[in-house]
Short mmCIF file of C-alpha atoms in Angstrom, two decimals:
data_model
loop_
_atom_site.label_atom_id
_atom_site.label_comp_id
_atom_site.label_asym_id
_atom_site.label_seq_id
_atom_site.Cartn_x
_atom_site.Cartn_y
_atom_site.Cartn_z
CA UNK G 1 6.32 0.34 -1.33
CA UNK G 2 3.36 -1.41 0.28
CA UNK G 3 2.47 -4.59 -1.55
CA UNK G 4 -0.58 -6.66 -0.80
CA UNK G 5 -1.42 -10.32 -1.19
CA UNK G 6 -4.91 -11.58 -1.92
CA UNK G 7 -6.33 -14.82 -3.22
CA UNK G 8 -7.80 -13.63 -6.56
CA UNK G 9 -7.47 -11.21 -8.12
CA UNK G 10 -4.40 -9.59 -6.58
CA UNK G 11 -5.23 -5.91 -6.46
CA UNK G 12 -3.95 -3.02 -4.37
CA UNK G 13 -6.03 -1.84 -1.44
CA UNK G 14 -4.61 1.66 -1.21
CA UNK G 15 -3.34 4.40 -3.51
CA UNK G 16 0.37 4.76 -4.20
CA UNK G 17 2.24 6.76 -1.61
CA UNK G 18 4.30 9.61 -3.00
CA UNK G 19 7.62 10.76 -1.73
CA UNK G 20 6.15 13.46 0.35
CA UNK G 21 3.57 11.65 2.06
CA UNK G 22 22.18 -23.00 4.29
CA UNK G 23 24.38 -24.79 3.79
CA UNK G 24 24.97 -24.12 0.13
CA UNK G 25 22.29 -26.53 -1.08
CA UNK G 26 19.63 -25.03 1.18
CA UNK G 27 20.55 -21.58 -0.03
CA UNK G 28 19.50 -22.63 -3.49
CA UNK G 29 22.69 -23.48 -5.41
CA UNK G 30 24.25 -26.79 -6.26
CA UNK G 31 26.05 -28.54 -9.09
CA UNK G 32 23.71 -31.48 -9.66
CA UNK G 33 20.90 -29.96 -11.73
CA UNK G 34 20.58 -29.09 -15.41
CA UNK G 35 22.37 -25.81 -16.12
CA UNK G 36 20.64 -22.48 -16.58
CA UNK G 37 21.79 -19.97 -19.19
CA UNK G 38 25.18 -18.69 -17.98
CA UNK G 39 28.59 -16.94 -19.33
CA UNK G 40 18.06 -36.65 3.93
CA UNK G 41 18.24 -39.26 5.21
CA UNK G 42 14.55 -40.13 5.97
CA UNK G 43 13.37 -39.69 9.54
CA UNK G 44 12.23 -42.93 11.10
CA UNK G 45 10.10 -43.57 14.15
CA UNK G 46 11.86 -45.34 17.03
CA UNK G 47 11.38 -49.10 17.24
CA UNK G 48 9.47 -50.13 20.36
CA UNK G 49 9.50 -53.68 21.71
CA UNK G 50 6.42 -55.55 22.91
CA UNK G 51 6.77 -57.65 26.08
CA UNK G 52 5.58 -61.23 25.62
CA UNK G 53 6.43 -64.69 27.00
CA UNK G 54 9.65 -66.21 25.71
CA UNK G 55 7.84 -69.27 24.32
CA UNK G 56 5.79 -67.06 22.01
CA UNK G 57 8.54 -64.86 20.60
CA UNK G 58 9.29 -67.11 17.64
CA UNK G 59 5.75 -66.77 16.34
CA UNK G 60 5.88 -62.99 16.02
CA UNK G 61 7.00 -61.26 12.84
CA UNK G 62 9.97 -58.88 13.21
CA UNK G 63 9.07 -55.44 14.47
CA UNK G 64 9.47 -52.84 11.73
CA UNK G 65 9.54 -49.08 11.91
CA UNK G 66 7.35 -46.75 9.88
CA UNK G 67 8.19 -43.33 8.54
CA UNK G 68 6.18 -40.57 10.11
CA UNK G 69 4.49 -38.41 7.50
CA UNK G 70 5.70 -34.86 7.85
CA UNK G 71 3.06 -32.19 7.35
CA UNK G 72 4.48 -29.09 5.73
CA UNK G 73 2.91 -25.70 5.35
CA UNK G 74 3.04 -24.01 1.94
CA UNK G 75 6.59 -23.19 0.91
CA UNK G 76 8.20 -25.59 3.37
CA UNK G 77 8.18 -28.93 1.56
CA UNK G 78 11.69 -29.88 0.38
CA UNK G 79 10.27 -32.51 -2.02
CA UNK G 80 8.15 -29.87 -3.76
CA UNK G 81 11.19 -27.61 -3.99
CA UNK G 82 13.26 -30.43 -5.50
CA UNK G 83 10.59 -31.14 -8.10
CA UNK G 84 10.63 -27.46 -9.04
CA UNK G 85 14.39 -27.53 -9.60
CA UNK G 86 15.98 -26.68 -6.25
CA UNK G 87 18.83 -26.56 -5.59
CA UNK G 88 19.62 -24.75 -8.83
CA UNK G 89 22.94 -24.89 -10.61
CA UNK G 90 24.79 -21.65 -9.82
CA UNK G 91 28.13 -20.18 -10.77
CA UNK G 92 30.80 -20.79 -8.16
CA UNK G 93 30.80 -17.78 -5.77
CA UNK G 94 33.67 -15.42 -6.49
CA UNK G 95 35.94 -13.99 -3.77
CA UNK G 96 34.07 -11.45 -1.67
CA UNK G 97 30.62 -12.88 -2.49
CA UNK G 98 28.10 -12.32 0.31
CA UNK G 99 25.77 -15.21 -0.53
CA UNK G 100 25.34 -17.97 0.47
CA UNK G 101 27.80 -17.66 3.34
CA UNK G 102 25.89 -14.81 5.00
CA UNK G 103 22.27 -13.74 5.37
CA UNK G 104 21.35 -10.13 4.61
CA UNK G 105 18.81 -8.41 6.88
CA UNK G 106 17.69 -5.07 5.48
CA UNK G 107 15.56 -2.10 6.51
CA UNK G 108 13.58 -0.67 3.58
CA UNK G 109 12.17 2.78 2.91
CA UNK G 110 13.03 6.41 2.30
CA UNK G 111 14.08 9.04 4.86
CA UNK G 112 11.70 11.57 3.29
CA UNK G 113 8.61 9.58 4.27
CA UNK G 114 7.47 7.88 7.46
CA UNK G 115 4.93 5.83 5.50
CA UNK G 116 7.18 4.10 2.97
CA UNK G 117 9.05 1.85 5.36
CA UNK G 118 10.96 1.50 8.58
CA UNK G 119 14.05 3.19 7.15
CA UNK G 120 12.22 6.53 7.26
CA UNK G 121 9.73 5.81 10.03
CA UNK G 122 12.13 6.45 12.90
CA UNK G 123 14.96 8.89 13.59
CA UNK G 124 18.29 7.59 12.33
CA UNK G 125 19.69 6.45 15.67
CA UNK G 126 16.55 4.55 16.65
CA UNK G 127 16.24 3.02 13.21
CA UNK G 128 19.82 1.73 13.28
CA UNK G 129 19.33 0.42 16.82
CA UNK G 130 16.25 -1.53 15.70
CA UNK G 131 18.10 -2.93 12.69
CA UNK G 132 20.91 -4.11 14.94
CA UNK G 133 18.36 -5.88 17.13
CA UNK G 134 16.75 -7.65 14.20
CA UNK G 135 20.13 -8.73 12.88
CA UNK G 136 20.98 -10.22 16.28
CA UNK G 137 17.68 -12.15 16.35
CA UNK G 138 18.33 -13.72 12.97
CA UNK G 139 21.91 -14.60 13.78
CA UNK G 140 20.84 -16.22 17.05
CA UNK G 141 18.22 -18.25 15.18
CA UNK G 142 20.66 -19.42 12.51
CA UNK G 143 24.26 -19.08 13.74
CA UNK G 144 25.52 -20.90 10.65
CA UNK G 145 24.79 -17.77 8.61
CA UNK G 146 26.33 -14.57 10.01
CA UNK G 147 24.04 -11.62 9.39
CA UNK G 148 25.06 -8.73 7.17
CA UNK G 149 22.82 -5.72 7.93
CA UNK G 150 21.72 -3.43 5.12
CA UNK G 151 19.72 -0.31 4.36
CA UNK G 152 17.48 -0.61 1.31
CA UNK G 153 16.78 2.89 -0.01
CA UNK G 154 14.07 3.65 -2.55
CA UNK G 155 16.24 5.92 -4.67
CA UNK G 156 13.78 6.24 -7.56
CA UNK G 157 10.18 6.47 -6.37
CA UNK G 158 7.17 5.80 -8.59
CA UNK G 159 4.66 8.65 -8.64
CA UNK G 160 0.95 9.03 -9.27
CA UNK G 161 1.56 12.08 -11.47
CA UNK G 162 3.84 12.37 -14.54
CA UNK G 163 6.08 15.16 -13.20
CA UNK G 164 8.25 17.40 -15.36
CA UNK G 165 9.85 14.46 -17.15
CA UNK G 166 6.50 12.80 -17.81
CA UNK G 167 7.90 9.54 -16.42
CA UNK G 168 5.76 8.98 -13.29
CA UNK G 169 8.85 8.63 -11.13
CA UNK G 170 11.03 10.82 -8.91
CA UNK G 171 14.80 10.42 -8.71
CA UNK G 172 16.00 11.24 -5.24
CA UNK G 173 18.62 13.99 -4.98
CA UNK G 174 22.19 12.77 -4.68
CA UNK G 175 22.41 14.49 -1.30
CA UNK G 176 19.68 12.24 0.14
CA UNK G 177 21.24 9.11 -1.34
CA UNK G 178 24.66 10.07 0.02
CA UNK G 179 23.15 10.75 3.44
CA UNK G 180 21.67 7.25 3.67
CA UNK G 181 24.90 5.77 2.35
CA UNK G 182 26.65 7.51 5.24
CA UNK G 183 24.20 5.93 7.68
CA UNK G 184 24.90 2.50 6.22
CA UNK G 185 28.65 2.92 6.53
CA UNK G 186 28.25 4.14 10.10
CA UNK G 187 26.42 0.91 10.93
CA UNK G 188 28.79 -1.34 8.94
CA UNK G 189 25.82 -2.09 6.72
CA UNK G 190 25.38 -2.48 2.99
CA UNK G 191 23.37 -0.02 0.95
CA UNK G 192 20.84 -1.19 -1.62
CA UNK G 193 19.43 1.37 -4.00
CA UNK G 194 15.95 0.46 -5.17
CA UNK G 195 14.57 1.63 -8.51
CA UNK G 196 10.86 2.07 -9.29
CA UNK G 197 10.87 3.10 -12.93
CA UNK G 198 7.26 4.20 -13.45
CA UNK G 199 7.18 4.98 -17.18
CA UNK G 200 10.94 5.25 -17.48
CA UNK G 201 13.16 2.53 -18.94
CA UNK G 202 15.58 0.73 -16.63
CA UNK G 203 18.14 0.94 -19.44
CA UNK G 204 17.96 4.72 -19.31
CA UNK G 205 17.89 5.22 -15.55
CA UNK G 206 20.28 2.58 -14.18
CA UNK G 207 23.49 4.19 -15.55
CA UNK G 208 22.51 7.32 -13.59
CA UNK G 209 23.71 5.46 -10.46
CA UNK G 210 27.15 4.33 -11.56
CA UNK G 211 28.67 6.92 -9.24
CA UNK G 212 27.22 4.98 -6.32
CA UNK G 213 27.25 1.39 -7.58
CA UNK G 214 31.00 1.54 -8.18
CA UNK G 215 31.41 1.24 -4.40
CA UNK G 216 31.92 -2.35 -3.17
CA UNK G 217 29.28 -2.08 -0.43
CA UNK G 218 26.45 -0.77 -2.64
CA UNK G 219 24.00 -3.15 -4.28
CA UNK G 220 20.78 -2.92 -6.28
CA UNK G 221 17.06 -3.67 -6.13
CA UNK G 222 14.56 -3.46 -8.99
CA UNK G 223 10.79 -3.43 -8.60
CA UNK G 224 8.57 -4.96 -11.29
CA UNK G 225 5.43 -3.69 -9.57
CA UNK G 226 6.26 -0.14 -10.63
CA UNK G 227 7.63 -0.85 -14.10
CA UNK G 228 4.65 0.26 -16.20
CA UNK G 229 6.36 1.48 -19.36
CA UNK G 230 4.51 -1.05 -21.53
CA UNK G 231 1.02 -0.66 -20.13
CA UNK G 232 1.33 3.13 -19.67
CA UNK G 233 -0.88 2.80 -16.60
CA UNK G 234 -0.49 5.11 -13.62
CA UNK G 235 1.60 3.57 -10.81
CA UNK G 236 -0.67 2.32 -8.09
CA UNK G 237 -3.55 1.52 -10.45
CA UNK G 238 -1.99 -1.59 -12.01
CA UNK G 239 0.79 -4.00 -11.14
CA UNK G 240 3.76 -3.81 -13.48
CA UNK G 241 6.16 -6.43 -14.76
CA UNK G 242 9.71 -7.18 -15.84
CA UNK G 243 10.71 -9.78 -18.36
CA UNK G 244 13.83 -11.93 -18.17
CA UNK G 245 15.29 -9.68 -20.86
CA UNK G 246 15.08 -6.70 -18.51
CA UNK G 247 16.68 -8.62 -15.66
CA UNK G 248 19.41 -9.83 -18.00
CA UNK G 249 20.15 -6.24 -19.01
CA UNK G 250 20.52 -5.28 -15.35
CA UNK G 251 22.79 -8.20 -14.47
CA UNK G 252 24.88 -7.52 -17.57
CA UNK G 253 25.27 -3.90 -16.52
CA UNK G 254 26.29 -4.93 -12.99
CA UNK G 255 28.69 -7.51 -14.38
CA UNK G 256 30.43 -4.81 -16.40
CA UNK G 257 30.71 -2.58 -13.29
CA UNK G 258 32.23 -5.39 -11.26
CA UNK G 259 34.84 -5.97 -13.95
CA UNK G 260 35.48 -2.28 -14.60
CA UNK G 261 36.06 -1.34 -10.95
CA UNK G 262 37.44 -4.71 -9.75
CA UNK G 263 34.60 -5.21 -7.26
CA UNK G 264 33.27 -8.21 -5.35
CA UNK G 265 30.01 -9.60 -6.77
CA UNK G 266 26.91 -7.41 -6.64
CA UNK G 267 23.64 -8.58 -5.10
CA UNK G 268 20.51 -7.85 -7.13
CA UNK G 269 17.10 -8.16 -5.47
CA UNK G 270 14.07 -8.54 -7.72
CA UNK G 271 10.75 -8.00 -5.93
CA UNK G 272 8.02 -10.46 -6.84
CA UNK G 273 4.55 -11.32 -5.55
CA UNK G 274 2.47 -12.04 -8.67
CA UNK G 275 2.55 -14.56 -11.50
CA UNK G 276 3.36 -11.94 -14.13
CA UNK G 277 5.68 -9.91 -11.93
CA UNK G 278 8.59 -11.60 -13.70
CA UNK G 279 7.96 -13.29 -17.04
CA UNK G 280 10.15 -16.00 -18.58
CA UNK G 281 12.02 -16.37 -15.30
CA UNK G 282 13.82 -19.51 -16.45
CA UNK G 283 15.53 -17.47 -19.16
CA UNK G 284 17.29 -15.28 -16.59
CA UNK G 285 21.04 -15.59 -17.11
CA UNK G 286 23.21 -16.32 -14.08
CA UNK G 287 26.55 -14.53 -13.96
CA UNK G 288 29.36 -15.09 -11.42
CA UNK G 289 29.61 -11.32 -10.86
CA UNK G 290 25.95 -10.95 -9.82
CA UNK G 291 23.97 -12.81 -7.16
CA UNK G 292 20.22 -12.69 -7.89
CA UNK G 293 17.67 -12.77 -5.08
CA UNK G 294 14.01 -13.30 -5.94
CA UNK G 295 12.38 -11.49 -3.04
CA UNK G 296 8.82 -12.47 -2.06
CA UNK G 297 7.44 -8.99 -1.61
CA UNK G 298 3.82 -9.05 -0.55
CA UNK G 299 1.89 -8.42 2.61
CA UNK G 300 -0.89 -10.40 4.22
CA UNK G 301 -1.63 -13.23 6.61
CA UNK G 302 1.14 -15.76 7.25
CA UNK G 303 -0.58 -18.49 5.21
CA UNK G 304 -0.94 -16.16 2.25
CA UNK G 305 2.70 -15.09 2.37
CA UNK G 306 3.76 -18.74 2.43
CA UNK G 307 1.48 -19.48 -0.52
CA UNK G 308 3.01 -16.64 -2.50
CA UNK G 309 6.53 -17.76 -1.67
CA UNK G 310 5.66 -21.24 -2.91
CA UNK G 311 3.87 -20.09 -6.08
CA UNK G 312 6.10 -17.26 -7.27
CA UNK G 313 9.56 -17.94 -5.83
CA UNK G 314 9.93 -21.67 -5.15
CA UNK G 315 7.98 -22.73 -8.25
CA UNK G 316 10.23 -20.72 -10.58
CA UNK G 317 13.81 -21.13 -9.35
CA UNK G 318 16.36 -18.49 -10.27
CA UNK G 319 19.26 -18.41 -7.79
CA UNK G 320 18.69 -17.23 -4.19
CA UNK G 321 15.51 -16.30 -2.35
CA UNK G 322 14.34 -13.46 -0.15
CA UNK G 323 11.34 -12.75 2.04
CA UNK G 324 9.80 -9.43 3.03
CA UNK G 325 8.14 -8.71 6.36
CA UNK G 326 5.84 -5.73 6.91
CA UNK G 327 5.74 -4.49 10.49
CA UNK G 328 2.36 -2.83 9.95
CA UNK G 329 0.59 -4.35 6.95
CA UNK G 330 1.27 -7.97 7.86
CA UNK G 331 -0.29 -7.42 11.28
CA UNK G 332 -3.05 -4.87 10.63
CA UNK G 333 -5.77 -7.56 10.58
CA UNK G 334 -4.57 -9.10 13.82
CA UNK G 335 -2.17 -11.63 12.33
CA UNK G 336 1.23 -12.10 13.98
CA UNK G 337 4.42 -11.09 12.23
CA UNK G 338 6.28 -14.19 11.11
CA UNK G 339 9.30 -14.93 13.30
CA UNK G 340 12.77 -15.86 12.07
CA UNK G 341 12.10 -19.44 13.18
CA UNK G 342 8.95 -19.60 11.05
CA UNK G 343 10.54 -18.03 7.98
CA UNK G 344 13.48 -20.43 8.18
CA UNK G 345 11.12 -23.39 7.84
CA UNK G 346 10.67 -22.36 4.22
CA UNK G 347 12.54 -24.33 1.61
CA UNK G 348 14.83 -23.07 0.27
CA UNK G 349 15.64 -20.90 3.26
CA UNK G 350 15.65 -17.19 2.34
CA UNK G 351 19.07 -15.56 2.52
CA UNK G 352 17.75 -12.02 2.12
CA UNK G 353 15.28 -10.68 4.69
CA UNK G 354 13.70 -7.28 4.21
CA UNK G 355 11.64 -5.33 6.76
CA UNK G 356 9.32 -2.50 5.73
#
């Protein structure tokens, strides 16, 4: 859905839309840091010589070079990232793992709404053509990471009304989910199903999608913004949260699926753009069968998006990082959409890119 970024406090500017309306170290994993729970050479300025008479040369001190001071924008400083704990210690990628070898570029939304994201904004053929173009741009910018395109479908949509189940969420019909899965396969893309729980419990709703997640090219996204089971607030009036315990349940569930169906590792994206969006992040368990992406999911001016990436993703390392770009909301106040070149100046470099 549409997230916003603001300096303080971080509040929504619009009502919730309903369904109708890298090298390895740069990717964020290494083996040289303290373990999490689990089952440069400096740049130097060139030396320049000073012309002077031969008789005077002996009286001059040797010419030394000085390091130029690099000025980084928020989220780009590798020293800050290192102090925060990057690169993190990760399980060794299993056969078939997508990250960190590839970068995922995804289109987000729902085909039932033109206002929830680019996935539903355009007819299928145009949407897939645009996705292919974005994937090519990213691969050209960073040839070291082949791009894996993806469709990121909001399969459970938070609602402003309780509905028949009283859960403030709508589960999309299997026919719609299967349709988008067919589009993904047509484009040689992955499918991510995204869950906005509303007042439902992720433990109750996630098993509903085993029929889909048992496929090797289907992955998962969870959205703390719309997890309001504790506060009982209406989605869109308050920002929700997930705790590490919730994330650990999800990764444990995915781990079991991988083992049960003999699958390659699953990718799990966790949207985040506030301090309390994910609590106790350092207690998140890393499992070889699941690759966790903390996805900076907020819209605003470029400086504000960088600040949020620094504060809520870099400052609390988990495993891999992602970055969301909003074609409309990022630019509605006249700001430019960040380019692949600009996003890849962030440290660590995001390996999951999502367009809404």
